[in-house]
Coordinates of C-alpha atoms in Angstrom, one line a residue:
X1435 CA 32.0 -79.8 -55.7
X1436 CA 30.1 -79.1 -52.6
X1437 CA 30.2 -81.4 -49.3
X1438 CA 28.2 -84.2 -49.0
X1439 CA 24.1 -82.9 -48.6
X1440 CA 26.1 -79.1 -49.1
X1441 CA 24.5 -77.3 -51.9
X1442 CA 26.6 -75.1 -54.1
X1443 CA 25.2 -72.0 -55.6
X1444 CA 26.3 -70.7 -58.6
X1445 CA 24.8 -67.8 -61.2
X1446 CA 22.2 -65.1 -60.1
X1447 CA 20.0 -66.5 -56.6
X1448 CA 16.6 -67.8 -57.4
X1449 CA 14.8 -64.6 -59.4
X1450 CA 12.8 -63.5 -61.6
X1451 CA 11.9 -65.2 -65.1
X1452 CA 13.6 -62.8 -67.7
X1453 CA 11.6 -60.7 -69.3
X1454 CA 8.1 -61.6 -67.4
X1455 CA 6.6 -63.5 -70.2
X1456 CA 5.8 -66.6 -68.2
X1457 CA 2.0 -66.0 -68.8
X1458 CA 2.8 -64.6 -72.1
X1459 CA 1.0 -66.9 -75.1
X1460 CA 1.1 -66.3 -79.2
X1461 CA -1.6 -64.3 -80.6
X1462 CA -4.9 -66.1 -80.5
X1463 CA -6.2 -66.8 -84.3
X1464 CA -9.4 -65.5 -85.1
X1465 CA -12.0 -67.1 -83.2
X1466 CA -14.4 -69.8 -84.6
X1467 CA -17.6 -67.5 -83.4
X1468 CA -16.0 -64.5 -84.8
X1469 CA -15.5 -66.2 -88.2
X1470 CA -19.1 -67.6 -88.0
X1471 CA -20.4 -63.8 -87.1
X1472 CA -18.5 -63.0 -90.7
X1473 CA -19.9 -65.9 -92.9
X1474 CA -23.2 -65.0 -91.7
X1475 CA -23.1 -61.4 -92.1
X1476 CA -22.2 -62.3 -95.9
X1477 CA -24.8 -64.2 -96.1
X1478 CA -27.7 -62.6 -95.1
X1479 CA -26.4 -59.6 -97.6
X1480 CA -26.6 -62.9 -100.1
X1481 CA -30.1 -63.6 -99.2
X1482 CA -31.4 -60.1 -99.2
X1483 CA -29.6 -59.7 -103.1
X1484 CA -31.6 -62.7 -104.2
X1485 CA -34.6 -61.5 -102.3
X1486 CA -34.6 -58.5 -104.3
X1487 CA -33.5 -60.3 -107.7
X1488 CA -36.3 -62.7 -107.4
X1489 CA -38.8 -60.5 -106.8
X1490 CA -37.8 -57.9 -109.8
X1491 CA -37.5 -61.1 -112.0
X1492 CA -41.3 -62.0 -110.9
X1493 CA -42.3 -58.5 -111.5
X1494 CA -40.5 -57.8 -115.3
X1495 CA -42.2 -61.5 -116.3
X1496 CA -45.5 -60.2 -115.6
X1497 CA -45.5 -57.0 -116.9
X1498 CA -48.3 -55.7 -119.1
X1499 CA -47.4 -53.4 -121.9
X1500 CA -50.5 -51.8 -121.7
X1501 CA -50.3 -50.8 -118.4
X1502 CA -50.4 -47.6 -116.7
X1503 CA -47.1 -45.6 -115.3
X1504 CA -48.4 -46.0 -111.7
X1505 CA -48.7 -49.5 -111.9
X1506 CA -44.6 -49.4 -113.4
X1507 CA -44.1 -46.9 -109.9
X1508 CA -45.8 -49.1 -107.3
X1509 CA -44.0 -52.7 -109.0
X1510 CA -40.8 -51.0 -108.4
X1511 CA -41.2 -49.3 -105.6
X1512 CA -42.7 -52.4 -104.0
X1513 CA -39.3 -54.4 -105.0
X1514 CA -36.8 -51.8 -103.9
X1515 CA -38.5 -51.5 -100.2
X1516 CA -37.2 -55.4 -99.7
X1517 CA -33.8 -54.1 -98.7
X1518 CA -34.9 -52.4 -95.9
X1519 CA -37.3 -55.3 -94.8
X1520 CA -35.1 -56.6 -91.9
X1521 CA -35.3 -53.2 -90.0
X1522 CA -38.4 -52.7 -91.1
X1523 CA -40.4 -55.2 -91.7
X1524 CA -43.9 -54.0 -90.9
X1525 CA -43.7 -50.8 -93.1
X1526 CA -41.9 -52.6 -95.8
X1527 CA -45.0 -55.1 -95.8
X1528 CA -47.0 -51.9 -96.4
X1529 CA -44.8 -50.7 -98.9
X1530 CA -45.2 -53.5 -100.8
X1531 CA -49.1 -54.1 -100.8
X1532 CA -50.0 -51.1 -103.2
X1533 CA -47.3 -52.6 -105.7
X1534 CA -49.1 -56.7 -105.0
X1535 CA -52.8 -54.6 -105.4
X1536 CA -52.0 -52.7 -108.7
X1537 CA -49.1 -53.6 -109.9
X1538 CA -47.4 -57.3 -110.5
X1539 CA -45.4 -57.2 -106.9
X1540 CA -46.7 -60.1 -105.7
X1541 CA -43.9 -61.9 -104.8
X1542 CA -42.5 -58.9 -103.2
X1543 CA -45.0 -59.0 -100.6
X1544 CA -44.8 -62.3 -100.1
X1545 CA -41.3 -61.8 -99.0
X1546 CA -41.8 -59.2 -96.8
X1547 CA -44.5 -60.9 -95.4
X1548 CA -42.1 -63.9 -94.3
X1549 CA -39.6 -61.6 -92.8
X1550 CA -41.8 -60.0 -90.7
X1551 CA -43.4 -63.1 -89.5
X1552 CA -39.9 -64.8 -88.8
X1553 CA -39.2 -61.4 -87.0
X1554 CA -42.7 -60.9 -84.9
X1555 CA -44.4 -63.9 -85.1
X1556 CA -48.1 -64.5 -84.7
X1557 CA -48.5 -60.5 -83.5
X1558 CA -51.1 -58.1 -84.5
X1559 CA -48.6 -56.8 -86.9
X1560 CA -48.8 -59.9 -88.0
X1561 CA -52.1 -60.9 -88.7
X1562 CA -52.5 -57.1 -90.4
X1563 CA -50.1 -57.5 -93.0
X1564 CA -51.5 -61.2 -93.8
X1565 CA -55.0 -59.6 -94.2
X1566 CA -53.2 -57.3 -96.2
X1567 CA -51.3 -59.8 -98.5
X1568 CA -54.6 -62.0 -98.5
X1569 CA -56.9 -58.6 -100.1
X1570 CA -53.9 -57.6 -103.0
X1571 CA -54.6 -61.4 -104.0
X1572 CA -58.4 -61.4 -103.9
X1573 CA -59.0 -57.6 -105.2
X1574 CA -58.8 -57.3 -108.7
X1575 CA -57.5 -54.2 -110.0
X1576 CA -59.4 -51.3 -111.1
X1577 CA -62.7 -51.9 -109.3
X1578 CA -64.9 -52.6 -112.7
X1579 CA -63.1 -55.1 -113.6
X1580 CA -63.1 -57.0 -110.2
X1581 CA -67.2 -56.2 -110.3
X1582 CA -67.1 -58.1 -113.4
X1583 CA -66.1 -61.2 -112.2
X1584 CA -68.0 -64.3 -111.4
X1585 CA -69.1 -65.3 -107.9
X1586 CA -66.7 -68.6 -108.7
X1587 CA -63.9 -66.6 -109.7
X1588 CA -64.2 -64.4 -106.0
X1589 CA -64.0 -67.8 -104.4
X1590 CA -61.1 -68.9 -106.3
X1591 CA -59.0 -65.6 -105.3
X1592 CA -60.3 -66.1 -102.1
X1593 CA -59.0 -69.0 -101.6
X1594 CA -55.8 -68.7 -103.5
X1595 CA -54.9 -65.1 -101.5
X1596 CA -54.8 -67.3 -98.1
X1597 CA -52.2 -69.8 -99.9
X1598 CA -50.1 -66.9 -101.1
X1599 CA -50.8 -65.5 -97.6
X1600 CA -50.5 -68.2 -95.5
X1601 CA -47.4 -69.8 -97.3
X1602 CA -44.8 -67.2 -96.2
X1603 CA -46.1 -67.0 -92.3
X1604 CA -46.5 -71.0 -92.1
X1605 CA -42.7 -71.0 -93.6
X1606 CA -41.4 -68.0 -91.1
X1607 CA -43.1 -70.4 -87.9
X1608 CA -41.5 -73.7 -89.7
X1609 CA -38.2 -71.9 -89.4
X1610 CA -38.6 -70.1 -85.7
X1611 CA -39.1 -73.4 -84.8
X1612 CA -36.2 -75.1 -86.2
X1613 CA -34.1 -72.7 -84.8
X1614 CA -35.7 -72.9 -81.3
X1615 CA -35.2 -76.7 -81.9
X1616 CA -31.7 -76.6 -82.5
X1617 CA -30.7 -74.4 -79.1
X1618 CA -32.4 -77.0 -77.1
X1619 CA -30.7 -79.7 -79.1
X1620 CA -27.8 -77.5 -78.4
X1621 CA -28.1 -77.3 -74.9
X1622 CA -28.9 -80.8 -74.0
X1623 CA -25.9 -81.3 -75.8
X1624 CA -24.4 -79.0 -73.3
X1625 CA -26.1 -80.9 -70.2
X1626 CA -24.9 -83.9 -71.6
X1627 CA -21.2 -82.6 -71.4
X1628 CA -21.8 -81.3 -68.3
X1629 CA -23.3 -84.6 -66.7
X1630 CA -20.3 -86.7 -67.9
X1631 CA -17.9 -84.2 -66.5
X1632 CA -19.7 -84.3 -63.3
X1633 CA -20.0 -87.8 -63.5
X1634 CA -16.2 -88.1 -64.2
X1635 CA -14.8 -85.7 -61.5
X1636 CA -17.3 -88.0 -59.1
X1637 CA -15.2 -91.2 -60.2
X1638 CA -11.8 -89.4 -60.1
X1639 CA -12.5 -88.1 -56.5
X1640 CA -13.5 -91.4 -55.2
X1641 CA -10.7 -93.1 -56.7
X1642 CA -8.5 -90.0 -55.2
X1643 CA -10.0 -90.9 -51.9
X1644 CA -9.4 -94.4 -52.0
X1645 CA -5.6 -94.0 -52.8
X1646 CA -5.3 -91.3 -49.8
X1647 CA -7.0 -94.2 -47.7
X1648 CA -4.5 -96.5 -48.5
X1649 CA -1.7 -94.2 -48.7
X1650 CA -2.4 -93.0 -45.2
X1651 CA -3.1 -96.3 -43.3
X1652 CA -0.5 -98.5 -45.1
X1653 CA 2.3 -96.2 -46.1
X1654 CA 2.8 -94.0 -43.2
X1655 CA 2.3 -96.3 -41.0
X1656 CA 5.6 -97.8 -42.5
X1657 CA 7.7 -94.7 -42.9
X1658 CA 6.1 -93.9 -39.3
X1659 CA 7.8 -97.4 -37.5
X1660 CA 11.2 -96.7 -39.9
X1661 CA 11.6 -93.4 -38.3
X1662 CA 10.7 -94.7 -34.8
X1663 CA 12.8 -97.5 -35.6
X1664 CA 15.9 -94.8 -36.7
X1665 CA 15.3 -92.7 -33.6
X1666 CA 15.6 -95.9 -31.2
X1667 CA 19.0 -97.2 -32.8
X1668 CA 20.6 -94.0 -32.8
X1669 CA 19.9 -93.8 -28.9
X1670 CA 21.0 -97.6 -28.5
X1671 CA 23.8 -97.0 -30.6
X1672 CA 27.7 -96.5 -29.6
X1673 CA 29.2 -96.6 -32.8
X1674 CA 29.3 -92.4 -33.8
X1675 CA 28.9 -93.4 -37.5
X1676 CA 25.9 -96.0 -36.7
X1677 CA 24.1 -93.2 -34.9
X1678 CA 24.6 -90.8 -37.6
X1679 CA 23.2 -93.1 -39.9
X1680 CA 20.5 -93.4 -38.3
X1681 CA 20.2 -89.7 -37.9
X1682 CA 19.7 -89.5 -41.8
X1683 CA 17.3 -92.5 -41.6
X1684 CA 15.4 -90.6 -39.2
X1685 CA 15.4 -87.3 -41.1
X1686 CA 14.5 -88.6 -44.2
X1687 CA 11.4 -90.7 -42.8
X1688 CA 10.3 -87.8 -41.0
X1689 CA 10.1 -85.8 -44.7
X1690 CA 8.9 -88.7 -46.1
X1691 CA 6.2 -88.6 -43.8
X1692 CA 5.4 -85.0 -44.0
X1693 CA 5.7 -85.2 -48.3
X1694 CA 3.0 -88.3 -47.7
X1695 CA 0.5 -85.9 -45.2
X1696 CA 0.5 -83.5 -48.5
X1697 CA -0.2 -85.6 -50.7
X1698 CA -3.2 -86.9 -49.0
X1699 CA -3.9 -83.6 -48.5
X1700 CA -4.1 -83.1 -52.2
X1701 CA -6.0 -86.4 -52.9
X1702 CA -8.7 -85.4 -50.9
X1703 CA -9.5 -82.4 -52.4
X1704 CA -11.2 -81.6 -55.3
X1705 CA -8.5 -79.2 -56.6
X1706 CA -5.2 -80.6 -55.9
X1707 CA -3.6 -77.0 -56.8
X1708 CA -5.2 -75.7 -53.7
X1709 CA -2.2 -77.2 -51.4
X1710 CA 1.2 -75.9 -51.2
X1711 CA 3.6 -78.2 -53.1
X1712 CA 7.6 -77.9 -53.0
X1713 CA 8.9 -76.0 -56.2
X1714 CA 12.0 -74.8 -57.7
X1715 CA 12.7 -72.5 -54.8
X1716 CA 13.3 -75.3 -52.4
X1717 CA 15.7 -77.1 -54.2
X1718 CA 18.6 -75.6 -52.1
X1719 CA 17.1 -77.4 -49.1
X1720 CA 16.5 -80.8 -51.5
X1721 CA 20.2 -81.2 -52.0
X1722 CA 21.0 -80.1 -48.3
X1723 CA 19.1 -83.0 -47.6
X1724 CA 20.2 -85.4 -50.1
X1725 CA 23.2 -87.2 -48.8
X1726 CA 25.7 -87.3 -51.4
X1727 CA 28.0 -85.0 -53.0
X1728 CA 25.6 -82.4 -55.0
X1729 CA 26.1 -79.3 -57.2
X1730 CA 23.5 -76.8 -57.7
X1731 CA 23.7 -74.2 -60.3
X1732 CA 21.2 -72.0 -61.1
X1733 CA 21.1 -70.0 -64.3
X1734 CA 19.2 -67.1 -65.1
X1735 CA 16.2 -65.6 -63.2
X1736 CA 13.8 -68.4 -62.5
X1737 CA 11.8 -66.9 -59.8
X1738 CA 7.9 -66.9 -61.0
X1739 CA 7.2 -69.9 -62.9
X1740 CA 4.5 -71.3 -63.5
X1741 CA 3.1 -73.7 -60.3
X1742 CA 3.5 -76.5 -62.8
X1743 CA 6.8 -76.1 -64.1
X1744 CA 7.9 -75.2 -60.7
X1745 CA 6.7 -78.6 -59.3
X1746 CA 7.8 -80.6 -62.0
X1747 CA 11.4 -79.5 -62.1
X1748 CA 12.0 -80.1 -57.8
X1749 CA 10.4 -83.4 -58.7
X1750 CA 12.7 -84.5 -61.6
X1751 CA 15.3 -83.6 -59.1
X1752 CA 14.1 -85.3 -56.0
X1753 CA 13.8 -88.6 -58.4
X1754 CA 16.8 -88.7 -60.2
X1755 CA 18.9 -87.6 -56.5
X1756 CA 16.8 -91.1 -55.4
X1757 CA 18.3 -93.3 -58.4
X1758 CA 21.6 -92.2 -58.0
X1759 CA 21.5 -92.9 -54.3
X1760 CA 19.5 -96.2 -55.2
X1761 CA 21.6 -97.0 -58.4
X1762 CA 24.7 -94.7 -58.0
X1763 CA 26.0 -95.5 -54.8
X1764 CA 25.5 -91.3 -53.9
X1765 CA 28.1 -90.8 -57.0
X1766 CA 29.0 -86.6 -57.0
X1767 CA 26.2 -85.4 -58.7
X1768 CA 26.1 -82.2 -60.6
X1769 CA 22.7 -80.2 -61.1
X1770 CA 21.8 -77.3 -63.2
X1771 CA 18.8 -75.4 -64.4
X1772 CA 19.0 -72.8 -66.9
X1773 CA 16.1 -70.7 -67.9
X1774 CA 15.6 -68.3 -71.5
X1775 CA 12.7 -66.7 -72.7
X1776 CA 11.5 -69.9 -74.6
X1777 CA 12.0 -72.9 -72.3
X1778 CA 13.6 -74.0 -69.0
X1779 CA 15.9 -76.8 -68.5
X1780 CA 16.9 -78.9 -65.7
X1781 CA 19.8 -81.5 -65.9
X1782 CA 20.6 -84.0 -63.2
X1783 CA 24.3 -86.2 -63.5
X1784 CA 26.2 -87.9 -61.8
X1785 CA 29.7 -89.4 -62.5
X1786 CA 30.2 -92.7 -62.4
X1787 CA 29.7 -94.9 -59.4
X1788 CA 32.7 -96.5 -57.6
X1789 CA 31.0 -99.8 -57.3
X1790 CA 28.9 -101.1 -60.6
X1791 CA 26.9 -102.8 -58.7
X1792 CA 25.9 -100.3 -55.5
X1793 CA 22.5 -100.1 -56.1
X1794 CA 22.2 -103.8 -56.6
X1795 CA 19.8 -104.3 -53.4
X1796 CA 17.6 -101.9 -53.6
X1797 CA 14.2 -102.8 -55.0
X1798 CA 13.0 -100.6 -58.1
X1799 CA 9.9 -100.9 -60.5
X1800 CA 11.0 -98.8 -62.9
X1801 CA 8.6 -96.2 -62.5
X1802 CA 10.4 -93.3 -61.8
X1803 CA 11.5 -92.3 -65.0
X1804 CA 8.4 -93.3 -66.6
X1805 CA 6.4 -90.6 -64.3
X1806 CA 9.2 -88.3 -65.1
X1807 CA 8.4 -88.7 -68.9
X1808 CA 4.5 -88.5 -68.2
X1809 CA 4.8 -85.2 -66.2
X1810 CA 7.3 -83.8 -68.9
X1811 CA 4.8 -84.7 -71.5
X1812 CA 2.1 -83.2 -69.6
X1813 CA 3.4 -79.6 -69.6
X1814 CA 4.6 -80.5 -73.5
X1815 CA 8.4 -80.9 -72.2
X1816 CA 11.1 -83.2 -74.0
X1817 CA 12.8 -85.9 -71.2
X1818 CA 16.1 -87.2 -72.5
X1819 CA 17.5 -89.8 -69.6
X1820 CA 20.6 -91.8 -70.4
X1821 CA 24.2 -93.2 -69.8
X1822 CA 27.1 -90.6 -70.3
X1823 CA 30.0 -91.5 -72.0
X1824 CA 32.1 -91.7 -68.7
X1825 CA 29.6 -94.2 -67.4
X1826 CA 27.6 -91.9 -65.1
X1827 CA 23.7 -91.1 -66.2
X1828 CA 22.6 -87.9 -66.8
X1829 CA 18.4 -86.8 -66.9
X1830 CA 17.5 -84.0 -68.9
X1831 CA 14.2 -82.3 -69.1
X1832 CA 13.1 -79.3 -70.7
X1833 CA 9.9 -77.2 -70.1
X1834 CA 8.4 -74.6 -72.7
X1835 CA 7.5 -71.7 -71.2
X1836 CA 5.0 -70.2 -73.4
X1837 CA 2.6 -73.5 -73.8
X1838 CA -1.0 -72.6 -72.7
X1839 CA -1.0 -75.7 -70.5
X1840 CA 1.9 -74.4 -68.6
X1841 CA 0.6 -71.2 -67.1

């Protein structure tokens, strides 16, 4: 047990965390884009199987017996060209026109004629392949027969070869648009995010500044007369004990006062990460300071933690070294942090007080612990704080040291 405010150190000195895996995090699962990527890679290879099946389907239904071997060679060659019709679309269009114009391929084109559309648009490549698609539907072949045919009849194909091909550019624009439709749903979505983040930030930093207003004019101008207050009595004062009472009075104001000027700090700036906050390292000089009998033991290497952690754990001792002055009557207190691969964990107790009811005036809300259990939950830490069973209070918290929020 050390002297009162006299820290002892026990274990390795403040070091490295064992085996550097403070930043080190599980395997990431498969991402959600990745696994996308893979369902839609499958089913485009679904697409292009029915794309082919349909369109030898349409050609074996309308097959005439009496039909020549060229026109069995252009129908088939016409539906076999479809699997190469999304790298190249153009040619495979012209593949499949001979097998629309003298075979029974007319679905086939079709097809192709929709991919390239979806793929080029309203291009010259384009509009050719649509005259193309639009002339296998009107042309009758051989070329007697399509002589043969009434005027009507030419008008009837005529019209029926811009359906057939009209229908499969009309559906390729239909779906360009869709898609174009849904990335500027998508990104308004996005703007939307982004405009109530903004908006929030805006209301969290003029809340932030509001507090560091009041903070600054009411609070430390408090702590500021207590210390000026301290430093005048110990002058005035004979008594050695009165003067070095008001020595610590005067010391602790005076940190109070600088802890307050960094916290303003912090409030009034966007990122409160940007200013230097007391960690782990300078708990030596927290139990210096503390005023009552205090053990320190440090286990393990715990130089290089996480800002977070680091904070957290001088905080949870700075507040429980508070109750047990407020509550303990400065009891010996015994403090220890231990550090593994996994987790770190700092425990704050004291023995029990000499007088019950020590801490009787001295105001408390009760919101101490509470923002103990807040911060702990914030970094996904478990806070334990309770009576011991020889009537001092002990505070545990713990700290994983592989959580994702924690680096």
């Amino acid at each position: 047990m050390a002297d009162a405010g006299g820290p002892t150190l026990s274990g390795d000195a403040v070091g490295r965390l064992p085996g550097g895996r403070v930043d080190g995090a599980p395997t990431e699962p498969v991402p959600r884009a990745a696994l996308r990527a893979l369902l839609g890679r499958y089913r485009q290879w679904a697409f292009d199987v029915a794309a082919v099946v349909v369109a030898a389907l349409d050609v074996w239904l309308r097959v005439v017996p009496e039909a020549e071997a060229y026109n069995y060679v252009l129908s088939i060659l016409s539906v076999v060209a479809l699997v190469l019709r999304r790298r190249f679309p153009f040619l495979v269009v012209l593949l499949t026109v001979p097998g629309f114009l003298a075979g029974w391929a007319q679905l086939a084109a079709m097809i192709a004629l929709g991919t390239l559309a979806r793929r080029k648009l309203l291009t010259t490549q384009t509009f050719i392949a649509a005259g193309l698609v639009w002339f296998s539907r009107f042309f009758l072949w051989p070329i007697d027969e399509f002589r043969a045919l009434e005027w009507s009849t030419h008008v009837h194909d005529a019209i029926y070869g811009c359906l057939v091909a009209g229908m499969p550019v009309a559906i390729a624009l239909l779906a360009h648009a869709r898609e174009e439709l849904s990335a500027k749903i998508a990104d308004l979505a996005v703007s939307r995010e982004r405009e109530r983040v903004l908006h929030a930030h805006a209301v969290r930093a003029d809340e932030r500044a509001r507090l560091a207003r009041e903070m600054h004019d009411v609070v430390s101008h408090q702590v500021s007369l207590i210390a000026m207050q301290a430093g005048a009595l110990r002058v005035a004062a004979d008594d050695p004990n009165a003067q070095q009472v008001a020595g610590v009075i005067r010391n602790l104001s005076t940190r109070t006062l600088d802890e307050l000027r960094q916290l303003v700090s912090v409030l009034r700036t966007t990122n409160g990460d940007d200013s230097p906050q007391p960690g782990i390292e300078d708990l030596p000089a927290l139990v210096a300071g503390a005023g009552i009998p205090t053990t320190l033991t440090v286990r393990d290497e715990v130089e290089g933690l996480p800002a977070p952690i680091s904070g957290a754990v001088y905080r949870t001792v700075q507040e429980a070294l508070t109750n047990v002055r407020k509550h303990a009557g400065g009891a010996p207190t015994t403090i220890r942090v231990t550090a593994t691969e996994e987790h770190l964990r700092v425990t704050v107790e004291n023995s029990a007080p000499a007088d019950p009811h020590a801490g009787g005036a001295f105001p408390s809300g009760g919101h101490g612990l509470v923002g103990l259990r807040e911060r702990a939950a914030l970094l996904s830490g478990e806070f334990e704080a309770g009576h011991t069973a020889s009537g001092g209070y002990r505070v545990r918290v713990t700290f994983p040291l592989h959580h994702p929020r924690s680096t």
